[in-house]
Amino acid sequence: MLLTVNLKSEEPIYLQIRNRVVEGIASGALREGDPLPTVRALAAELGVNLHTVNKAYSFLRIEGFVKMMRSRGTVVTVPRRGRDTQDFLDAAAAAIKNIVTEAITRSVGREELTGMIHKIYSELEGKKK
Amino acid sequence: MLLTVNLKSEEPIYLQIRNRVVEGIASGALREGDPLPTVRALAAELGVNLHTVNKAYSFLRIEGFVKMMRSRGTVVTVPRRGRDTQDFLDAAAAAIKNIVTEAITRSVGREELTGMIHKIYSELEGKKK
DNA sequence: TATTTGTTATAGTATATATATAACAAATAA
DNA sequence: TTATTTGTTATATATATACTATAACAAATA
């Protein structure tokens, strides 16, 4: 199953679901128009509450990753470059600032961090066949 | 003042304090042995509770950034490479994975992210005179 | 007309963040 | 010795977030 979660993780369940969907889109496993499980079906499959899945899907909708349609279900939508992209870049810059700051205090060089970036790009884009 | 916080931010106050100290160490503004304000003094200066500052300092102590001594105060300690460094690298890899994943879905290239890394390294290391 | 599916509404539990007071313990200062 | 400083511990309260449990509603579909 593509959408799995770790109930013991300190990362909120709804964020784990959200991240799995984004990863699916990034790797090509999920494409424009692909249906996601219904909120009730995924909740039952994961052993969590309906509202937890609904929260994940609602976040994804706000971010432009899915389209929810009552009585029809939820499908994947690949976002185009737009205002959401700028929001992402701002958040990424803030997160990277924290990472780089601590890296410097621990004598971790920039090659080690840029290496992580290249590694994950390769892993995910490699799956896009 | 070096240690400032935004009380309206959604980032917890104790984490803001923690991050300001790490930034101070990264930029060279804070060095091994430098005293930090007492928990009561900084709490009064920022207009927050004593326990909020204590929580920030306690996290910094666990991470190896400060040494707290009852009746003497708290001083900066620059961590050396060790087990804490590996914990940091693991956390950094997880955070970067999330960033890269979303970047791919938004057609943001790796140069844009590695550029952010180089920019912040330069800004912080440039201050070290 | 019945079913499916997202949506909304309450309510309850647990945890995290922050505050407010108070008291304690150890080192230092007077 | 005594008083002060400073970190530490202990309660208690308030708010927000995460998650669960039920129930009902609304719109599209079968």
mmCIF file of C-alpha atoms (C1' of nucleotides) in Angstrom:
data_model
loop_
_atom_site.group_PDB
_atom_site.id
_atom_site.type_symbol
_atom_site.label_atom_id
_atom_site.label_comp_id
_atom_site.label_asym_id
_atom_site.label_seq_id
_atom_site.Cartn_x
_atom_site.Cartn_y
_atom_site.Cartn_z
ATOM 1 C CA MET A 1 0.000 0.000 0.000
ATOM 2 C CA LEU A 2 1.260 3.469 -0.887
ATOM 3 C CA LEU A 3 -0.350 5.311 2.000
ATOM 4 C CA THR A 4 1.048 3.981 5.263
ATOM 5 C CA VAL A 5 1.555 5.668 8.620
ATOM 6 C CA ASN A 6 3.366 5.039 11.870
ATOM 7 C CA LEU A 7 0.904 5.499 14.738
ATOM 8 C CA LYS A 8 3.740 5.741 17.259
ATOM 9 C CA SER A 9 5.628 8.484 15.457
ATOM 10 C CA GLU A 10 5.600 11.935 16.986
ATOM 11 C CA GLU A 11 4.862 13.282 13.518
ATOM 12 C CA PRO A 12 1.080 13.904 13.395
ATOM 13 C CA ILE A 13 -0.822 11.222 11.484
ATOM 14 C CA TYR A 14 -2.533 13.712 9.197
ATOM 15 C CA LEU A 15 0.864 15.127 8.201
ATOM 16 C CA GLN A 16 2.220 11.646 7.505
ATOM 17 C CA ILE A 17 -0.702 10.997 5.159
ATOM 18 C CA ARG A 18 -0.176 14.383 3.532
ATOM 19 C CA ASN A 19 3.529 13.688 3.051
ATOM 20 C CA ARG A 20 2.942 10.216 1.566
ATOM 21 C CA VAL A 21 0.666 11.735 -1.076
ATOM 22 C CA VAL A 22 3.185 14.434 -1.947
ATOM 23 C CA GLU A 23 5.909 11.807 -2.201
ATOM 24 C CA GLY A 24 3.669 9.767 -4.479
ATOM 25 C CA ILE A 25 3.279 12.731 -6.777
ATOM 26 C CA ALA A 26 7.004 13.494 -6.681
ATOM 27 C CA SER A 27 7.971 9.926 -7.541
ATOM 28 C CA GLY A 28 5.366 9.587 -10.287
ATOM 29 C CA ALA A 29 3.454 6.894 -8.414
ATOM 30 C CA LEU A 30 0.490 9.284 -8.329
ATOM 31 C CA ARG A 31 -0.541 11.249 -11.409
ATOM 32 C CA GLU A 32 -3.065 13.907 -12.304
ATOM 33 C CA GLY A 33 -6.559 12.459 -11.980
ATOM 34 C CA ASP A 34 -5.594 9.364 -10.014
ATOM 35 C CA PRO A 35 -8.213 8.607 -7.344
ATOM 36 C CA LEU A 36 -7.252 8.479 -3.684
ATOM 37 C CA PRO A 37 -9.106 6.188 -1.249
ATOM 38 C CA THR A 38 -12.257 7.685 0.215
ATOM 39 C CA VAL A 39 -11.792 9.241 3.629
ATOM 40 C CA ARG A 40 -13.754 6.408 5.218
ATOM 41 C CA ALA A 41 -11.912 3.675 3.337
ATOM 42 C CA LEU A 42 -8.447 5.019 4.141
ATOM 43 C CA ALA A 43 -9.405 5.635 7.771
ATOM 44 C CA ALA A 44 -10.534 2.021 8.112
ATOM 45 C CA GLU A 45 -7.431 0.739 6.331
ATOM 46 C CA LEU A 46 -5.060 2.728 8.554
ATOM 47 C CA GLY A 47 -7.048 2.183 11.725
ATOM 48 C CA VAL A 48 -7.559 5.896 12.350
ATOM 49 C CA ASN A 49 -10.504 8.206 12.527
ATOM 50 C CA LEU A 50 -12.327 9.552 9.486
ATOM 51 C CA HIS A 51 -11.553 13.120 10.571
ATOM 52 C CA THR A 52 -7.830 12.497 10.616
ATOM 53 C CA VAL A 53 -7.870 11.491 6.958
ATOM 54 C CA ASN A 54 -10.232 14.328 6.121
ATOM 55 C CA LYS A 55 -7.800 16.765 7.725
ATOM 56 C CA ALA A 56 -4.937 15.416 5.628
ATOM 57 C CA TYR A 57 -6.959 15.629 2.421
ATOM 58 C CA SER A 58 -8.185 19.127 3.290
ATOM 59 C CA PHE A 59 -4.609 20.344 3.719
ATOM 60 C CA LEU A 60 -3.674 18.756 0.403
ATOM 61 C CA ARG A 61 -6.607 20.519 -1.251
ATOM 62 C CA ILE A 62 -5.539 23.903 0.137
ATOM 63 C CA GLU A 63 -2.011 23.265 -1.144
ATOM 64 C CA GLY A 64 -3.275 22.317 -4.595
ATOM 65 C CA PHE A 65 -2.428 18.609 -4.531
ATOM 66 C CA VAL A 66 -5.942 17.127 -4.658
ATOM 67 C CA LYS A 67 -9.488 17.964 -5.621
ATOM 68 C CA MET A 68 -12.280 16.764 -3.317
ATOM 69 C CA MET A 69 -15.756 16.170 -4.728
ATOM 70 C CA ARG A 70 -18.660 15.181 -2.558
ATOM 71 C CA SER A 71 -20.173 11.856 -3.542
ATOM 72 C CA ARG A 72 -17.445 11.342 -6.129
ATOM 73 C CA GLY A 73 -14.281 11.096 -4.054
ATOM 74 C CA THR A 74 -10.854 12.717 -4.056
ATOM 75 C CA VAL A 75 -8.421 12.792 -6.982
ATOM 76 C CA VAL A 76 -4.826 13.934 -7.453
ATOM 77 C CA THR A 77 -4.075 17.298 -9.053
ATOM 78 C CA VAL A 78 -0.490 18.271 -9.861
ATOM 79 C CA PRO A 79 0.023 21.933 -8.907
ATOM 80 C CA ARG A 80 1.341 24.382 -11.498
ATOM 81 C CA ARG A 81 3.821 27.096 -10.579
ATOM 82 C CA GLY A 82 1.927 29.850 -8.809
ATOM 83 C CA ARG A 83 1.416 31.620 -5.526
ATOM 84 C CA ASP A 84 1.543 28.316 -3.640
ATOM 85 C CA THR A 85 5.030 27.806 -5.034
ATOM 86 C CA GLN A 86 6.214 31.070 -3.500
ATOM 87 C CA ASP A 87 4.764 30.053 -0.135
ATOM 88 C CA PHE A 88 6.687 26.802 -0.423
ATOM 89 C CA LEU A 89 9.931 28.593 -1.289
ATOM 90 C CA ASP A 90 9.543 30.885 1.717
ATOM 91 C CA ALA A 91 8.954 27.941 4.053
ATOM 92 C CA ALA A 92 11.857 26.024 2.508
ATOM 93 C CA ALA A 93 14.200 28.971 2.980
ATOM 94 C CA ALA A 94 13.232 29.245 6.653
ATOM 95 C CA ALA A 95 13.726 25.527 7.252
ATOM 96 C CA ILE A 96 17.052 25.507 5.432
ATOM 97 C CA LYS A 97 18.246 28.484 7.440
ATOM 98 C CA ASN A 98 17.737 26.517 10.664
ATOM 99 C CA ILE A 99 19.515 23.496 9.240
ATOM 100 C CA VAL A 100 22.513 25.422 7.942
ATOM 101 C CA THR A 101 22.832 27.389 11.168
ATOM 102 C CA GLU A 102 23.147 24.280 13.274
ATOM 103 C CA ALA A 103 25.370 22.615 10.690
ATOM 104 C CA ILE A 104 27.908 25.406 11.081
ATOM 105 C CA THR A 105 27.967 25.022 14.869
ATOM 106 C CA ARG A 106 28.682 21.325 14.401
ATOM 107 C CA SER A 107 31.348 21.775 11.725
ATOM 108 C CA VAL A 108 29.186 20.121 9.091
ATOM 109 C CA GLY A 109 30.148 21.434 5.681
ATOM 110 C CA ARG A 110 27.880 22.597 2.880
ATOM 111 C CA GLU A 111 28.867 19.635 0.696
ATOM 112 C CA GLU A 112 27.274 17.280 3.187
ATOM 113 C CA LEU A 113 23.950 19.136 2.990
ATOM 114 C CA THR A 114 23.933 19.719 -0.764
ATOM 115 C CA GLY A 115 24.806 16.039 -1.104
ATOM 116 C CA MET A 116 21.588 15.165 0.729
ATOM 117 C CA ILE A 117 19.636 17.288 -1.715
ATOM 118 C CA HIS A 118 21.160 15.675 -4.787
ATOM 119 C CA LYS A 119 20.661 12.205 -3.336
ATOM 120 C CA ILE A 120 16.932 12.689 -2.781
ATOM 121 C CA TYR A 121 16.394 14.368 -6.135
ATOM 122 C CA SER A 122 18.043 11.391 -7.792
ATOM 123 C CA GLU A 123 16.096 8.831 -5.809
ATOM 124 C CA LEU A 124 12.723 10.379 -6.522
ATOM 125 C CA GLU A 125 13.268 11.467 -10.094
ATOM 126 C CA GLY A 126 14.824 8.121 -10.879
ATOM 127 C CA LYS A 127 11.519 6.455 -10.118
ATOM 128 C CA LYS A 128 9.714 8.575 -12.678
ATOM 129 C CA LYS A 129 11.070 6.079 -15.268
ATOM 130 C CA MET B 1 19.888 42.778 21.868
ATOM 131 C CA LEU B 2 20.913 39.425 20.432
ATOM 132 C CA LEU B 3 18.122 37.379 21.940
ATOM 133 C CA THR B 4 14.800 38.636 20.643
ATOM 134 C CA VAL B 5 11.516 36.829 20.068
ATOM 135 C CA ASN B 6 8.216 37.430 18.306
ATOM 136 C CA LEU B 7 5.429 36.717 20.763
ATOM 137 C CA LYS B 8 2.867 36.538 17.932
ATOM 138 C CA SER B 9 4.772 33.963 15.887
ATOM 139 C CA GLU B 10 3.380 30.461 15.744
ATOM 140 C CA GLU B 11 6.911 29.213 16.407
ATOM 141 C CA PRO B 12 7.080 28.404 20.151
ATOM 142 C CA ILE B 13 8.893 31.060 22.171
ATOM 143 C CA TYR B 14 11.290 28.584 23.740
ATOM 144 C CA LEU B 15 12.334 27.380 20.266
ATOM 145 C CA GLN B 16 12.854 30.941 19.093
ATOM 146 C CA ILE B 17 15.191 31.541 22.027
ATOM 147 C CA ARG B 18 16.968 28.266 21.320
ATOM 148 C CA ASN B 19 17.393 29.172 17.647
ATOM 149 C CA ARG B 20 18.734 32.669 18.418
ATOM 150 C CA VAL B 21 21.460 31.152 20.594
ATOM 151 C CA VAL B 22 22.439 28.616 17.921
ATOM 152 C CA GLU B 23 22.541 31.415 15.341
ATOM 153 C CA GLY B 24 24.739 33.433 17.679
ATOM 154 C CA ILE B 25 27.179 30.550 17.907
ATOM 155 C CA ALA B 26 27.090 29.979 14.142
ATOM 156 C CA SER B 27 27.791 33.634 13.352
ATOM 157 C CA GLY B 28 30.527 33.939 15.968
ATOM 158 C CA ALA B 29 28.561 36.450 18.033
ATOM 159 C CA LEU B 30 28.600 33.910 20.861
ATOM 160 C CA ARG B 31 31.764 32.011 21.785
ATOM 161 C CA GLU B 32 32.799 29.279 24.162
ATOM 162 C CA GLY B 33 32.433 30.511 27.722
ATOM 163 C CA ASP B 34 30.321 33.574 26.936
ATOM 164 C CA PRO B 35 27.646 34.068 29.602
ATOM 165 C CA LEU B 36 23.979 34.093 28.663
ATOM 166 C CA PRO B 37 21.482 36.172 30.658
ATOM 167 C CA THR B 38 20.100 34.436 33.724
ATOM 168 C CA VAL B 39 16.741 32.771 33.172
ATOM 169 C CA ARG B 40 15.047 35.424 35.284
ATOM 170 C CA ALA B 41 16.810 38.327 33.604
ATOM 171 C CA LEU B 42 16.036 37.151 30.061
ATOM 172 C CA ALA B 43 12.441 36.329 31.008
ATOM 173 C CA ALA B 44 11.983 39.865 32.331
ATOM 174 C CA GLU B 45 13.681 41.385 29.286
ATOM 175 C CA LEU B 46 11.518 39.444 26.817
ATOM 176 C CA GLY B 47 8.348 39.738 28.865
ATOM 177 C CA VAL B 48 7.879 35.981 29.170
ATOM 178 C CA ASN B 49 7.827 33.505 32.007
ATOM 179 C CA LEU B 50 10.927 32.197 33.736
ATOM 180 C CA HIS B 51 9.982 28.648 32.789
ATOM 181 C CA THR B 52 9.872 29.450 29.089
ATOM 182 C CA VAL B 53 13.488 30.605 29.176
ATOM 183 C CA ASN B 54 14.445 27.678 31.366
ATOM 184 C CA LYS B 55 12.936 25.305 28.828
ATOM 185 C CA ALA B 56 14.950 26.884 26.020
ATOM 186 C CA TYR B 57 18.178 26.710 28.034
ATOM 187 C CA SER B 58 17.464 23.117 29.065
ATOM 188 C CA PHE B 59 17.078 22.071 25.424
ATOM 189 C CA LEU B 60 20.317 23.853 24.571
ATOM 190 C CA ARG B 61 22.045 22.018 27.398
ATOM 191 C CA ILE B 62 20.813 18.640 26.149
ATOM 192 C CA GLU B 63 22.045 19.512 22.659
ATOM 193 C CA GLY B 64 25.439 20.535 23.963
ATOM 194 C CA PHE B 65 25.225 24.287 23.317
ATOM 195 C CA VAL B 66 25.303 25.567 26.899
ATOM 196 C CA LYS B 67 26.324 24.600 30.393
ATOM 197 C CA MET B 68 23.992 25.550 33.252
ATOM 198 C CA MET B 69 25.390 26.023 36.746
ATOM 199 C CA ARG B 70 23.193 26.757 39.704
ATOM 200 C CA SER B 71 24.025 30.040 41.389
ATOM 201 C CA ARG B 72 26.592 30.792 38.687
ATOM 202 C CA GLY B 73 24.501 31.118 35.554
ATOM 203 C CA THR B 74 24.570 29.698 32.039
ATOM 204 C CA VAL B 75 27.458 29.865 29.580
ATOM 205 C CA VAL B 76 27.969 28.949 25.933
ATOM 206 C CA THR B 77 29.701 25.704 25.000
ATOM 207 C CA VAL B 78 30.541 24.968 21.377
ATOM 208 C CA PRO B 79 29.760 21.302 20.669
ATOM 209 C CA ARG B 80 32.433 19.086 19.181
ATOM 210 C CA ARG B 81 31.644 16.445 16.590
ATOM 211 C CA GLY B 82 30.024 13.496 18.332
ATOM 212 C CA ARG B 83 26.827 11.563 18.821
ATOM 213 C CA ASP B 84 24.780 14.776 18.872
ATOM 214 C CA THR B 85 26.117 15.511 15.414
ATOM 215 C CA GLN B 86 24.734 12.265 14.074
ATOM 216 C CA ASP B 87 21.332 13.060 15.570
ATOM 217 C CA PHE B 88 21.464 16.408 13.807
ATOM 218 C CA LEU B 89 22.403 14.821 10.486
ATOM 219 C CA ASP B 90 19.497 12.374 10.758
ATOM 220 C CA ALA B 91 17.035 15.162 11.495
ATOM 221 C CA ALA B 92 18.477 17.292 8.705
ATOM 222 C CA ALA B 93 18.138 14.450 6.202
ATOM 223 C CA ALA B 94 14.490 13.953 7.159
ATOM 224 C CA ALA B 95 13.715 17.662 6.845
ATOM 225 C CA ILE B 96 15.525 17.927 3.517
ATOM 226 C CA LYS B 97 13.644 14.926 2.184
ATOM 227 C CA ASN B 98 10.348 16.697 2.808
ATOM 228 C CA ILE B 99 11.601 19.865 1.164
ATOM 229 C CA VAL B 100 12.992 18.149 -1.931
ATOM 230 C CA THR B 101 9.872 16.038 -2.320
ATOM 231 C CA GLU B 102 7.608 19.042 -2.463
ATOM 232 C CA ALA B 103 10.082 20.936 -4.630
ATOM 233 C CA ILE B 104 9.821 18.258 -7.295
ATOM 234 C CA THR B 105 6.021 18.448 -7.345
ATOM 235 C CA ARG B 106 6.288 22.207 -7.884
ATOM 236 C CA SER B 107 8.978 22.012 -10.564
ATOM 237 C CA VAL B 108 11.522 23.692 -8.325
ATOM 238 C CA GLY B 109 15.010 22.609 -9.361
ATOM 239 C CA ARG B 110 17.865 21.482 -7.168
ATOM 240 C CA GLU B 111 19.898 24.585 -7.992
ATOM 241 C CA GLU B 112 17.292 26.735 -6.283
ATOM 242 C CA LEU B 113 17.617 24.738 -3.049
ATOM 243 C CA THR B 114 21.396 24.350 -3.086
ATOM 244 C CA GLY B 115 21.533 28.081 -3.774
ATOM 245 C CA MET B 116 19.674 28.703 -0.509
ATOM 246 C CA ILE B 117 22.232 26.597 1.332
ATOM 247 C CA HIS B 118 25.216 28.429 -0.114
ATOM 248 C CA LYS B 119 23.597 31.788 0.574
ATOM 249 C CA ILE B 120 23.088 31.110 4.268
ATOM 250 C CA TYR B 121 26.528 29.567 4.723
ATOM 251 C CA SER B 122 28.036 32.701 3.220
ATOM 252 C CA GLU B 123 25.939 35.067 5.301
ATOM 253 C CA LEU B 124 26.735 33.366 8.597
ATOM 254 C CA GLU B 125 30.361 32.490 7.988
ATOM 255 C CA GLY B 126 30.980 35.945 6.598
ATOM 256 C CA LYS B 127 30.155 37.411 9.994
ATOM 257 C CA LYS B 128 32.816 35.352 11.682
ATOM 258 C CA LYS B 129 35.304 38.058 10.493
ATOM 259 C "C1'" DT C 1 -35.238 5.799 -3.821
ATOM 260 C "C1'" DA C 2 -31.122 4.126 -1.638
ATOM 261 C "C1'" DT C 3 -26.238 4.536 -1.476
ATOM 262 C "C1'" DT C 4 -21.915 6.782 -1.603
ATOM 263 C "C1'" DT C 5 -18.927 10.397 -0.204
ATOM 264 C "C1'" DG C 6 -17.541 14.649 1.405
ATOM 265 C "C1'" DT C 7 -19.059 18.051 5.079
ATOM 266 C "C1'" DT C 8 -20.458 19.867 9.418
ATOM 267 C "C1'" DA C 9 -21.448 19.634 14.356
ATOM 268 C "C1'" DT C 10 -20.557 18.129 19.240
ATOM 269 C "C1'" DA C 11 -18.097 16.203 22.672
ATOM 270 C "C1'" DG C 12 -14.333 14.056 25.076
ATOM 271 C "C1'" DT C 13 -9.287 12.782 25.937
ATOM 272 C "C1'" DA C 14 -4.405 13.646 25.691
ATOM 273 C "C1'" DT C 15 -0.401 16.405 24.961
ATOM 274 C "C1'" DA C 16 2.248 20.772 24.240
ATOM 275 C "C1'" DT C 17 2.924 25.612 25.179
ATOM 276 C "C1'" DA C 18 2.914 29.300 28.309
ATOM 277 C "C1'" DT C 19 1.762 31.518 32.504
ATOM 278 C "C1'" DA C 20 1.643 32.329 37.738
ATOM 279 C "C1'" DT C 21 3.363 31.343 42.459
ATOM 280 C "C1'" DA C 22 5.980 29.284 45.628
ATOM 281 C "C1'" DA C 23 9.574 26.942 47.595
ATOM 282 C "C1'" DC C 24 14.098 24.490 47.538
ATOM 283 C "C1'" DA C 25 19.321 23.857 46.958
ATOM 284 C "C1'" DA C 26 23.839 25.125 46.092
ATOM 285 C "C1'" DA C 27 27.306 28.542 45.174
ATOM 286 C "C1'" DT C 28 28.696 33.191 45.917
ATOM 287 C "C1'" DA C 29 28.840 37.796 48.149
ATOM 288 C "C1'" DA C 30 28.530 40.737 52.078
ATOM 289 C "C1'" DT D 1 27.574 33.466 59.365
ATOM 290 C "C1'" DT D 2 23.973 35.530 56.765
ATOM 291 C "C1'" DA D 3 21.868 37.223 52.654
ATOM 292 C "C1'" DT D 4 21.677 37.011 47.788
ATOM 293 C "C1'" DT D 5 21.879 34.960 43.388
ATOM 294 C "C1'" DT D 6 20.608 31.418 40.211
ATOM 295 C "C1'" DG D 7 19.214 27.138 38.636
ATOM 296 C "C1'" DT D 8 15.687 23.517 39.977
ATOM 297 C "C1'" DT D 9 11.429 21.466 41.291
ATOM 298 C "C1'" DA D 10 6.483 21.461 42.319
ATOM 299 C "C1'" DT D 11 1.558 22.870 41.574
ATOM 300 C "C1'" DA D 12 -2.016 24.840 39.207
ATOM 301 C "C1'" DT D 13 -4.441 27.159 35.350
ATOM 302 C "C1'" DA D 14 -5.424 28.382 30.470
ATOM 303 C "C1'" DT D 15 -5.164 27.736 25.576
ATOM 304 C "C1'" DA D 16 -4.246 25.276 21.281
ATOM 305 C "C1'" DT D 17 -3.495 21.120 18.638
ATOM 306 C "C1'" DA D 18 -4.161 16.229 17.605
ATOM 307 C "C1'" DC D 19 -7.092 12.450 17.717
ATOM 308 C "C1'" DT D 20 -11.149 9.910 18.590
ATOM 309 C "C1'" DA D 21 -16.278 8.864 18.765
ATOM 310 C "C1'" DT D 22 -21.028 9.649 17.094
ATOM 311 C "C1'" DA D 23 -24.321 11.614 14.573
ATOM 312 C "C1'" DA D 24 -26.448 13.995 11.067
ATOM 313 C "C1'" DC D 25 -26.546 16.621 6.650
ATOM 314 C "C1'" DA D 26 -26.041 17.538 1.451
ATOM 315 C "C1'" DA D 27 -25.129 16.534 -3.128
ATOM 316 C "C1'" DA D 28 -24.092 13.371 -6.746
ATOM 317 C "C1'" DT D 29 -24.589 8.721 -8.337
ATOM 318 C "C1'" DA D 30 -26.493 3.958 -8.878
#
